[in-house]
Tab-separated table of C-alpha atoms and ligand atoms in Angstrom:
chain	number	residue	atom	x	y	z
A	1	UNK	CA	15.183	-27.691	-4.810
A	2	UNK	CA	17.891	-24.848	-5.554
A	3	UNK	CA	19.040	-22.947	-2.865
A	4	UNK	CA	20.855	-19.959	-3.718
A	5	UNK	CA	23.586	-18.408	-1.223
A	6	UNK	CA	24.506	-15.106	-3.737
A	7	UNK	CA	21.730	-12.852	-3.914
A	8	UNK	CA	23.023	-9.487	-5.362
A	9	UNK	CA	19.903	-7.151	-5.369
A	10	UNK	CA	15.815	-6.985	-4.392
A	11	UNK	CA	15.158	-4.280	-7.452
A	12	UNK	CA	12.067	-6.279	-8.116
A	13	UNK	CA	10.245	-9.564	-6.930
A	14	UNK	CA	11.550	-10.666	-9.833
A	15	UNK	CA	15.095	-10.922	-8.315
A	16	UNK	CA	13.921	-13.923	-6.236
A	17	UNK	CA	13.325	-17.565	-7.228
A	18	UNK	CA	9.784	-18.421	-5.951
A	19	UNK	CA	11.794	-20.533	-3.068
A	20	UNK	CA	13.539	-17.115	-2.277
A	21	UNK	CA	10.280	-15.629	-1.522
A	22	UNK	CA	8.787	-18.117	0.597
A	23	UNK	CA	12.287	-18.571	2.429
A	24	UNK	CA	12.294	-14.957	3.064
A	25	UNK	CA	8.790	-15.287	4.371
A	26	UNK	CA	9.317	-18.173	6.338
A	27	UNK	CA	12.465	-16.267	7.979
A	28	UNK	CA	10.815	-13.246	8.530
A	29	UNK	CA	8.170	-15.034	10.657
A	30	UNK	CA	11.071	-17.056	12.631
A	31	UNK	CA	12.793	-13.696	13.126
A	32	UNK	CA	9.559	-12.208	14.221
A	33	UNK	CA	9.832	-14.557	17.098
A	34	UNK	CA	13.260	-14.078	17.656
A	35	UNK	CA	12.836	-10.756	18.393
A	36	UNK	CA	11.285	-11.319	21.786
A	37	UNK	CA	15.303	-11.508	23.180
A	38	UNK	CA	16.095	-8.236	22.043
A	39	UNK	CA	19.933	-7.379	22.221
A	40	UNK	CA	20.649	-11.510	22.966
A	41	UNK	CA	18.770	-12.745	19.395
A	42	UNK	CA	20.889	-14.878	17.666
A	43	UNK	CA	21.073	-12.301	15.215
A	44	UNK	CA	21.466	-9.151	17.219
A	45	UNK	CA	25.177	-8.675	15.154
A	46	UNK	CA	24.537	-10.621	12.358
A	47	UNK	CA	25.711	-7.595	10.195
A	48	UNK	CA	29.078	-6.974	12.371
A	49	UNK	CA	28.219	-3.228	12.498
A	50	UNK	CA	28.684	-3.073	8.568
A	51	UNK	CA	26.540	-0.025	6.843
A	52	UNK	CA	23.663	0.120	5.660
A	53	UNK	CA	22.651	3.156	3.023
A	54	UNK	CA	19.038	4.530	3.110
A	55	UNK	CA	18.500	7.002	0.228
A	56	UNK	CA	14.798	8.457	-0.088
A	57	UNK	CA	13.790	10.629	-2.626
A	58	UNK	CA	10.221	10.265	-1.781
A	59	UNK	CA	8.756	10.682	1.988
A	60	UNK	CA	7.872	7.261	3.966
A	61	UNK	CA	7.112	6.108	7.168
A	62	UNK	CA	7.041	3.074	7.256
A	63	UNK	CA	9.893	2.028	4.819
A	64	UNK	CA	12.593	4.347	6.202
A	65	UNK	CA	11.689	3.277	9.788
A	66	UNK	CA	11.662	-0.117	9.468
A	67	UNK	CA	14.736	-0.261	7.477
A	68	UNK	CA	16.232	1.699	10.428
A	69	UNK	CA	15.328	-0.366	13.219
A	70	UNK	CA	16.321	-3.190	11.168
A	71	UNK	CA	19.713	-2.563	10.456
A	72	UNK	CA	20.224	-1.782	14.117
A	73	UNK	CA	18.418	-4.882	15.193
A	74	UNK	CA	20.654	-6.566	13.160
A	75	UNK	CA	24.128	-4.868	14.526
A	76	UNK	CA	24.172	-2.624	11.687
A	77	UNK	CA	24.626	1.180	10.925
A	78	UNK	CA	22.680	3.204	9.249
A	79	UNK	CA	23.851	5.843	6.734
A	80	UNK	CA	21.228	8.392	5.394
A	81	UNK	CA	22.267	9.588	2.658
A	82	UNK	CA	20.204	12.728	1.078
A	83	UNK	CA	18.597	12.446	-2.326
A	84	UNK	CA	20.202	15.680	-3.449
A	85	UNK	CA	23.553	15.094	-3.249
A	86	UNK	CA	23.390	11.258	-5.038
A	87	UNK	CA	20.298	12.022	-7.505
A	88	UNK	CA	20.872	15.197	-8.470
A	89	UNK	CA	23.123	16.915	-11.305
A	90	UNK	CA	26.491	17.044	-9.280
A	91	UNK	CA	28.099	13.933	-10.300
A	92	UNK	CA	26.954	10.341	-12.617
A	93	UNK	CA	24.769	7.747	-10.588
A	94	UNK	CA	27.592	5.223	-11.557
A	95	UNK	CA	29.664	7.311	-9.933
A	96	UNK	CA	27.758	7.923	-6.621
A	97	UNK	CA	26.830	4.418	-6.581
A	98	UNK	CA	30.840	3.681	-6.868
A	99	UNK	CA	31.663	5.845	-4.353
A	100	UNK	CA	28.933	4.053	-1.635
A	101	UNK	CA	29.582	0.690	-2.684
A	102	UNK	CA	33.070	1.364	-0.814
A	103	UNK	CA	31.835	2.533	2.243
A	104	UNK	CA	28.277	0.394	2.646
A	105	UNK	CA	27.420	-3.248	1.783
A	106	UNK	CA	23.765	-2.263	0.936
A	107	UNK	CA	21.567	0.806	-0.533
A	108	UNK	CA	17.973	0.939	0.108
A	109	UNK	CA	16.754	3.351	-2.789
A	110	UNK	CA	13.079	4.977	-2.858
A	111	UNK	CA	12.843	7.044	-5.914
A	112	UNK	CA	10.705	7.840	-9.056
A	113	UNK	CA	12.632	5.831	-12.118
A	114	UNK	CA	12.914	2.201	-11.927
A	115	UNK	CA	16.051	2.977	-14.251
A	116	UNK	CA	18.088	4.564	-11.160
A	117	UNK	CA	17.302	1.406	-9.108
A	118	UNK	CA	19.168	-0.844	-11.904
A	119	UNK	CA	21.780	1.895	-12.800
A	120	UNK	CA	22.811	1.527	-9.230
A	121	UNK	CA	22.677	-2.444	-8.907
A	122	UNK	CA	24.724	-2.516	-12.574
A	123	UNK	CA	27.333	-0.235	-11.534
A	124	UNK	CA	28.309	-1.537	-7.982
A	125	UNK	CA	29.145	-5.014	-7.944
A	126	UNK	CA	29.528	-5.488	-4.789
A	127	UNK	CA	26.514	-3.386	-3.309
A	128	UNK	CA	23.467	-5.382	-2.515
A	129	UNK	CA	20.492	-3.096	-3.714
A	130	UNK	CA	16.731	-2.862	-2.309
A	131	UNK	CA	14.247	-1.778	-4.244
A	132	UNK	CA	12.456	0.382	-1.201
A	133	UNK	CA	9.814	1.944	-3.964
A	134	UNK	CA	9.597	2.844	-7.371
A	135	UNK	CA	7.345	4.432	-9.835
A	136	UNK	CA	6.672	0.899	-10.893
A	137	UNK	CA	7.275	-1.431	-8.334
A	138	UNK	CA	6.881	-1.726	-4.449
A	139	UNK	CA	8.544	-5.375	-3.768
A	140	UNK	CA	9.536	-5.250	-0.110
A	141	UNK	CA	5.642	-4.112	0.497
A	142	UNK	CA	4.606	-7.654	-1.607
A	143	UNK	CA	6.772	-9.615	1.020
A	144	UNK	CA	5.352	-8.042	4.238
A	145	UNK	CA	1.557	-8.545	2.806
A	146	UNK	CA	1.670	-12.001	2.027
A	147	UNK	CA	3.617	-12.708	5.366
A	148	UNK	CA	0.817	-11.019	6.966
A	149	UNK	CA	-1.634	-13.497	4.750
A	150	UNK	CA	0.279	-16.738	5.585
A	151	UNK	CA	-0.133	-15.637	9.172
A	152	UNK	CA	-4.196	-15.184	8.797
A	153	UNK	CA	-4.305	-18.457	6.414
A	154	UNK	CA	-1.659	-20.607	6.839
A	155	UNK	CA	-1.243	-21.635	3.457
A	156	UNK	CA	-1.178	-19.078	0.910
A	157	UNK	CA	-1.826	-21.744	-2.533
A	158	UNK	CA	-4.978	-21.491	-4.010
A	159	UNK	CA	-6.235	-18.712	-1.980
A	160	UNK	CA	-7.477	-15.108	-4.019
A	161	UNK	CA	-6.524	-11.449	-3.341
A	162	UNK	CA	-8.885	-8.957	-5.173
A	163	UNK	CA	-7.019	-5.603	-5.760
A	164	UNK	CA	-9.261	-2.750	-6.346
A	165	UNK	CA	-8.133	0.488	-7.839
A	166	UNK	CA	-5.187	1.699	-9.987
A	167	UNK	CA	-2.701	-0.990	-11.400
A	168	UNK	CA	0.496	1.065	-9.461
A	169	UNK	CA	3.518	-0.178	-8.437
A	170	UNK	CA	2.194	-1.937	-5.212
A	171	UNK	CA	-0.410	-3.928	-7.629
A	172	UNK	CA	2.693	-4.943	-9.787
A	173	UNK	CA	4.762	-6.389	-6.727
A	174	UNK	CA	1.636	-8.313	-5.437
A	175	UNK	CA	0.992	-10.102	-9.201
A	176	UNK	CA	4.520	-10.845	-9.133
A	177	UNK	CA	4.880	-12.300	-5.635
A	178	UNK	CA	1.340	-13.221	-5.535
A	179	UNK	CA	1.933	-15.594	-8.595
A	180	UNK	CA	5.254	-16.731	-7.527
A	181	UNK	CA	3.486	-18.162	-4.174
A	182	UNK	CA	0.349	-20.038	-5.662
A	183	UNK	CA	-2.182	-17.309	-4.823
A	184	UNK	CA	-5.031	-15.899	-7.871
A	185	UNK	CA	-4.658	-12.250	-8.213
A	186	UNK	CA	-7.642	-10.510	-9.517
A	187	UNK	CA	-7.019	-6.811	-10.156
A	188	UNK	CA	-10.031	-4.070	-10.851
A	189	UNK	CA	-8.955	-1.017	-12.074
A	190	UNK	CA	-10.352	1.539	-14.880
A	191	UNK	CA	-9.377	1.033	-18.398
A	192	UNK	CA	-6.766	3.590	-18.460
A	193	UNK	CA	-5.549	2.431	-15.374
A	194	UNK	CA	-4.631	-1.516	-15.851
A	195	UNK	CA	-2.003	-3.509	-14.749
A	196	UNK	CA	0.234	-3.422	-17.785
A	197	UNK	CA	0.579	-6.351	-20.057
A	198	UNK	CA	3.988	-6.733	-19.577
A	199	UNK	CA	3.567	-7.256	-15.406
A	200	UNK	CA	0.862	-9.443	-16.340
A	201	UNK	CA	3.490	-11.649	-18.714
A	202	UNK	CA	6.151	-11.064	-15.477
A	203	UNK	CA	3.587	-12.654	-13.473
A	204	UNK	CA	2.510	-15.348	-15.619
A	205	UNK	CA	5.754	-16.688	-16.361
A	206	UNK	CA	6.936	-16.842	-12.382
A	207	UNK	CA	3.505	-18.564	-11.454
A	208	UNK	CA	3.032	-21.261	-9.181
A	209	UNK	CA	0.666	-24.265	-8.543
A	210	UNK	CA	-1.628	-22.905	-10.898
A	211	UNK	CA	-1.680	-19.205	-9.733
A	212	UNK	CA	-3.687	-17.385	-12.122
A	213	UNK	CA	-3.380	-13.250	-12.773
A	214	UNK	CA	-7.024	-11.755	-13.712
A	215	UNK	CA	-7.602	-8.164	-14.798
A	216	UNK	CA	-11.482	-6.964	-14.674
A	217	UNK	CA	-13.307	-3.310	-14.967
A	218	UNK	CA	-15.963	-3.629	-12.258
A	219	UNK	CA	-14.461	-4.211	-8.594
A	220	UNK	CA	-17.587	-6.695	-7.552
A	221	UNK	CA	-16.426	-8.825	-10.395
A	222	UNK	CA	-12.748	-9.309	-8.979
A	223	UNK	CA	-13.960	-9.047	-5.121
A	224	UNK	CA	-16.452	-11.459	-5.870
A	225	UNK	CA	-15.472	-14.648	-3.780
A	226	UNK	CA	-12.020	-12.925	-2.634
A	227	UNK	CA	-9.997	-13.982	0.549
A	228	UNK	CA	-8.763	-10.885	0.985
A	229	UNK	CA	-9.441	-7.471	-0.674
A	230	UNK	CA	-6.589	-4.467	-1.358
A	231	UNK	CA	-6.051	-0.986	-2.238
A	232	UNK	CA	-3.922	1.411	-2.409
A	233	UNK	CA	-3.785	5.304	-2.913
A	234	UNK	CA	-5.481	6.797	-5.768
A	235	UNK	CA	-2.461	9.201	-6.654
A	236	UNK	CA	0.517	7.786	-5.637
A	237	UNK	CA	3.777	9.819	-5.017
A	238	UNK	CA	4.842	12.101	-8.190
A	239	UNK	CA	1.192	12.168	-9.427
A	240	UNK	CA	0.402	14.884	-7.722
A	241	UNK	CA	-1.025	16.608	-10.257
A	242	UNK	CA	-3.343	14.343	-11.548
A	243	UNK	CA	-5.425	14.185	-8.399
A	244	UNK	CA	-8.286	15.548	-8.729
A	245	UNK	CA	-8.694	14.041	-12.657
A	246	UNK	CA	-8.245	10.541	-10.747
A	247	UNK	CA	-10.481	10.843	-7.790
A	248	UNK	CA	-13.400	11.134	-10.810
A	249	UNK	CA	-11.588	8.246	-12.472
A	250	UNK	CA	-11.749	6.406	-9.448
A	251	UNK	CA	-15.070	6.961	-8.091
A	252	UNK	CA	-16.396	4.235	-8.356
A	253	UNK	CA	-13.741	2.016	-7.128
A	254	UNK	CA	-13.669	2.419	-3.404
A	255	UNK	CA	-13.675	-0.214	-1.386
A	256	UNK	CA	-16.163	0.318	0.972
A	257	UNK	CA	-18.783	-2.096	2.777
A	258	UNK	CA	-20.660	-2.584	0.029
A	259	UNK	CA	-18.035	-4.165	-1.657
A	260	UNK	CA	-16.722	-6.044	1.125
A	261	UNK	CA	-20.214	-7.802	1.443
A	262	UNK	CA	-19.521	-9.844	-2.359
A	263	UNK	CA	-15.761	-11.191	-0.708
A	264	UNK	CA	-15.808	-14.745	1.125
A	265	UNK	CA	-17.041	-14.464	4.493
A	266	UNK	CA	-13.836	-14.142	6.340
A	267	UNK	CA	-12.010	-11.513	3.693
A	268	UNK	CA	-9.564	-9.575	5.033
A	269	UNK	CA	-8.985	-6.053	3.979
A	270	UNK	CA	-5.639	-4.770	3.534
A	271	UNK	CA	-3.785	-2.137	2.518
A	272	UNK	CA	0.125	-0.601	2.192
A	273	UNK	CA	-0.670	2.763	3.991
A	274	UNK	CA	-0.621	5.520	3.882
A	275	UNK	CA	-4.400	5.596	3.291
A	276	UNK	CA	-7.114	8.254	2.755
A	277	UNK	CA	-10.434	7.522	4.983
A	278	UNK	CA	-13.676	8.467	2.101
A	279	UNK	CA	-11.321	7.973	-0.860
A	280	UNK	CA	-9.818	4.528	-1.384
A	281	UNK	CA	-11.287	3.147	1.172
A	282	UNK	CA	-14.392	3.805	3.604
A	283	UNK	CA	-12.959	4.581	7.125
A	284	UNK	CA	-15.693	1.713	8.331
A	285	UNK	CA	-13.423	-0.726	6.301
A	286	UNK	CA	-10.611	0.238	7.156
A	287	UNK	CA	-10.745	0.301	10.851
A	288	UNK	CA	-12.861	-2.617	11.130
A	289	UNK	CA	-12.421	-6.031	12.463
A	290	UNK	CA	-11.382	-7.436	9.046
A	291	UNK	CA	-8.342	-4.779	8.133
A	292	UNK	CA	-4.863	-6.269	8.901
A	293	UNK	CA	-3.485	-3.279	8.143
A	294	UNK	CA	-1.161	-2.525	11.467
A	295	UNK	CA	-0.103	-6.001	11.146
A	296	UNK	CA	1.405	-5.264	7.194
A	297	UNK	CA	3.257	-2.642	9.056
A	298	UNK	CA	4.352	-4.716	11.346
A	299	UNK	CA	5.976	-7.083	8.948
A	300	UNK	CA	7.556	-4.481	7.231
A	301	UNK	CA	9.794	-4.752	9.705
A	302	UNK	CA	10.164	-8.679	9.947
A	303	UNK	CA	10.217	-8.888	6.006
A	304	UNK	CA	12.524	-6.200	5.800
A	305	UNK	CA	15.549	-7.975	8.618
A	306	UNK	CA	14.818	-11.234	6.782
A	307	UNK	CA	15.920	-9.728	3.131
A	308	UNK	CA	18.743	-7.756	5.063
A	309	UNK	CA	19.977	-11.050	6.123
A	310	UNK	CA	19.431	-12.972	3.213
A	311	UNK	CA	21.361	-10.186	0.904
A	312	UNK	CA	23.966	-8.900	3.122
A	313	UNK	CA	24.555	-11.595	5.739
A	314	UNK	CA	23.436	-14.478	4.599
A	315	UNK	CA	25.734	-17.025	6.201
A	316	UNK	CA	25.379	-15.558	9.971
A	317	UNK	CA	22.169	-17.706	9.464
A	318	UNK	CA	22.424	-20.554	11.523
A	319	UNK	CA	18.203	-20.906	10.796
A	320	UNK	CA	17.765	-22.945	7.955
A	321	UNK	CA	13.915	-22.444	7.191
A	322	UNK	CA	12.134	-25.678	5.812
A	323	UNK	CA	11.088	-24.865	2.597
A	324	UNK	CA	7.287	-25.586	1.875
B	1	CP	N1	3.689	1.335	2.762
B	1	CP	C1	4.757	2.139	2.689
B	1	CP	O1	5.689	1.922	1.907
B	1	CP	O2	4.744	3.184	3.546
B	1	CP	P1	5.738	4.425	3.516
B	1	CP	O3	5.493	5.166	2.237
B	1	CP	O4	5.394	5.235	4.732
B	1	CP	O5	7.148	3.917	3.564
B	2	NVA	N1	1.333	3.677	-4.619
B	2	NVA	C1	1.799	4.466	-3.491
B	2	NVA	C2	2.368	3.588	-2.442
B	2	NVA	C3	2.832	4.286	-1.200
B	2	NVA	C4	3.446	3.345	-0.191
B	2	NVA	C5	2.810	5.485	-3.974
B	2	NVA	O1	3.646	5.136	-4.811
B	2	NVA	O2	2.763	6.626	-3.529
């Protein structure tokens, strides 16, 4: 098999070979480990105190704090950098990302455009670039929930996740990484609210041992069987608007213990959080025994030091991963 040393960027899922992704998971769950020996892990200055640049124009939790902790973990700095000053009108994205790519070795960007994500990749060659959220995709989230899954199943082939809601950026990531590791994606979402055709094309062409992408109208028809159920937020960031025309769109696509009862018997319910108890999902679901959850969060830190490494540092690795 391939193995790739030079990965630029993570704009997408897409950046990754399907043995990137399982490498990065199978890292992320050695690192995991590693972290029991705190400042004496093998790779507690695997980044030699080298920057890295966190630049969110959209709140998070989750992301920014985990891409925080993991940079120091890792013997790097952070460098916040605020949205206003490198998004707004006082000088050309080339130019800001120009001016970084001297200082840092990698940008985490959450913003609205997928377009400023690329801009920044194309005009820094030597600035590794993280996707850390998008209007249209939500990779390093994809990587953290099927670590979590591999954890809970062991293998991930031939397994099905039944996402239930609107066809956002965190449904596009899971079709592509979903496909790429062997696992059936079934997505139910209301007509105006699909997966597009063209993620479903992304999907199909990066698929694995027979991974198949599905796209249904009624949720029982997608949960139906499932090994693990998802949502997400109704209105995601920048939608604002919109929100009370989409909780009538999406009435009838919570996932709620109803729905839970067609899944397999052992289903798991996750989802990327932040989450909205009565909407989405019923609070029973979500804070019962079958919601990993706290665990995704918890991988978004694991996930998040193993693509840090594999971009930025990549031959500090003296942990070659088997690939599967
Ligand atoms: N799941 C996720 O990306 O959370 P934040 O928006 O808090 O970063
Ligand atoms: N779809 C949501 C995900 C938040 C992590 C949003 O974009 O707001």
């Amino acid at each position: 098999m391939r193995q790739r040393t030079a990965l630029k960027d993570f704009r997408s899922v897409l950046d990754f070979e399907p043995s990137d992704v399982k490498r990065c998971l199978d890292l992320a769950r050695w690192l995991k480990d590693e972290r029991r020996h705190g400042g004496t892990a093998s790779t507690a200055t695997a980044l030699g105190g080298r920057h890295v640049a966190l630049l969110f124009d959209k709140p998070s939790l989750r992301t920014h704090s985990t891409f925080q902790i993991a940079t120091h973990e890792l013997g790097g700095q952070v460098l916040d950098v605020p949205a206003e000053v490198a998004l707004g009108s006082r000088e050309p994205l080339a130019d800001v990302a120009r001016n970084l790519s001297r200082w840092v070795d990698v940008i985490v960007i959450r913003t609205f455009a997928q377009a400023i994500v690329e801009g920044f990749a194309a005009a820094a060659p030597d600035l590794h670039v993280i996707n850390a959220l998008t209007d249209q995709e939500h990779p390093c989230q994809a990587l953290a929930d099927f670590l979590t899954l591999q954890e809970r199943w062991g293998q991930l082939g031939g397994r099905t996740l039944a996402f239930v809601g609107d066809g956002n950026n965190v449904a596009a990531s899971l079709a592509h990484a979903g496909a790429m590791l062997g696992v059936h994606v079934r997505l139910a979402c209301p007509d105006d609210h699909q997966l597009s055709d063209r993620v479903v094309r992304e999907a199909e062409a990066v698929a694995r041992g027979g991974a198949t992408i599905r796209r249904f109208r009624d949720p029982h028809d997608a949960v139906r069987g499932a090994d693990a159920v998802y949502t997400d937020v109704w209105t995601s960031m920048g939608q604002e608007e919109e929100a009370a025309e989409r909780r009538q769109a999406f009435a009838a696509y919570q996932v709620n213990e109803a729905l839970m009862a067609a899944a397999a018997p052992r289903a798991v319910f996750m989802h990327c959080l932040p989450a909205h108890r009565g909407e989405e999902v019923s609070a029973e679901v979500l804070d019962s025994a079958a919601s990993v959850v706290f665990e995704q969060a918890d991988n978004r830190l694991h996930t998040g030091k193993a693509l840090l490494l594999m971009l930025a540092a990549p031959m500090t690795l003296t942990y070659q991963p088997a690939f599967s």
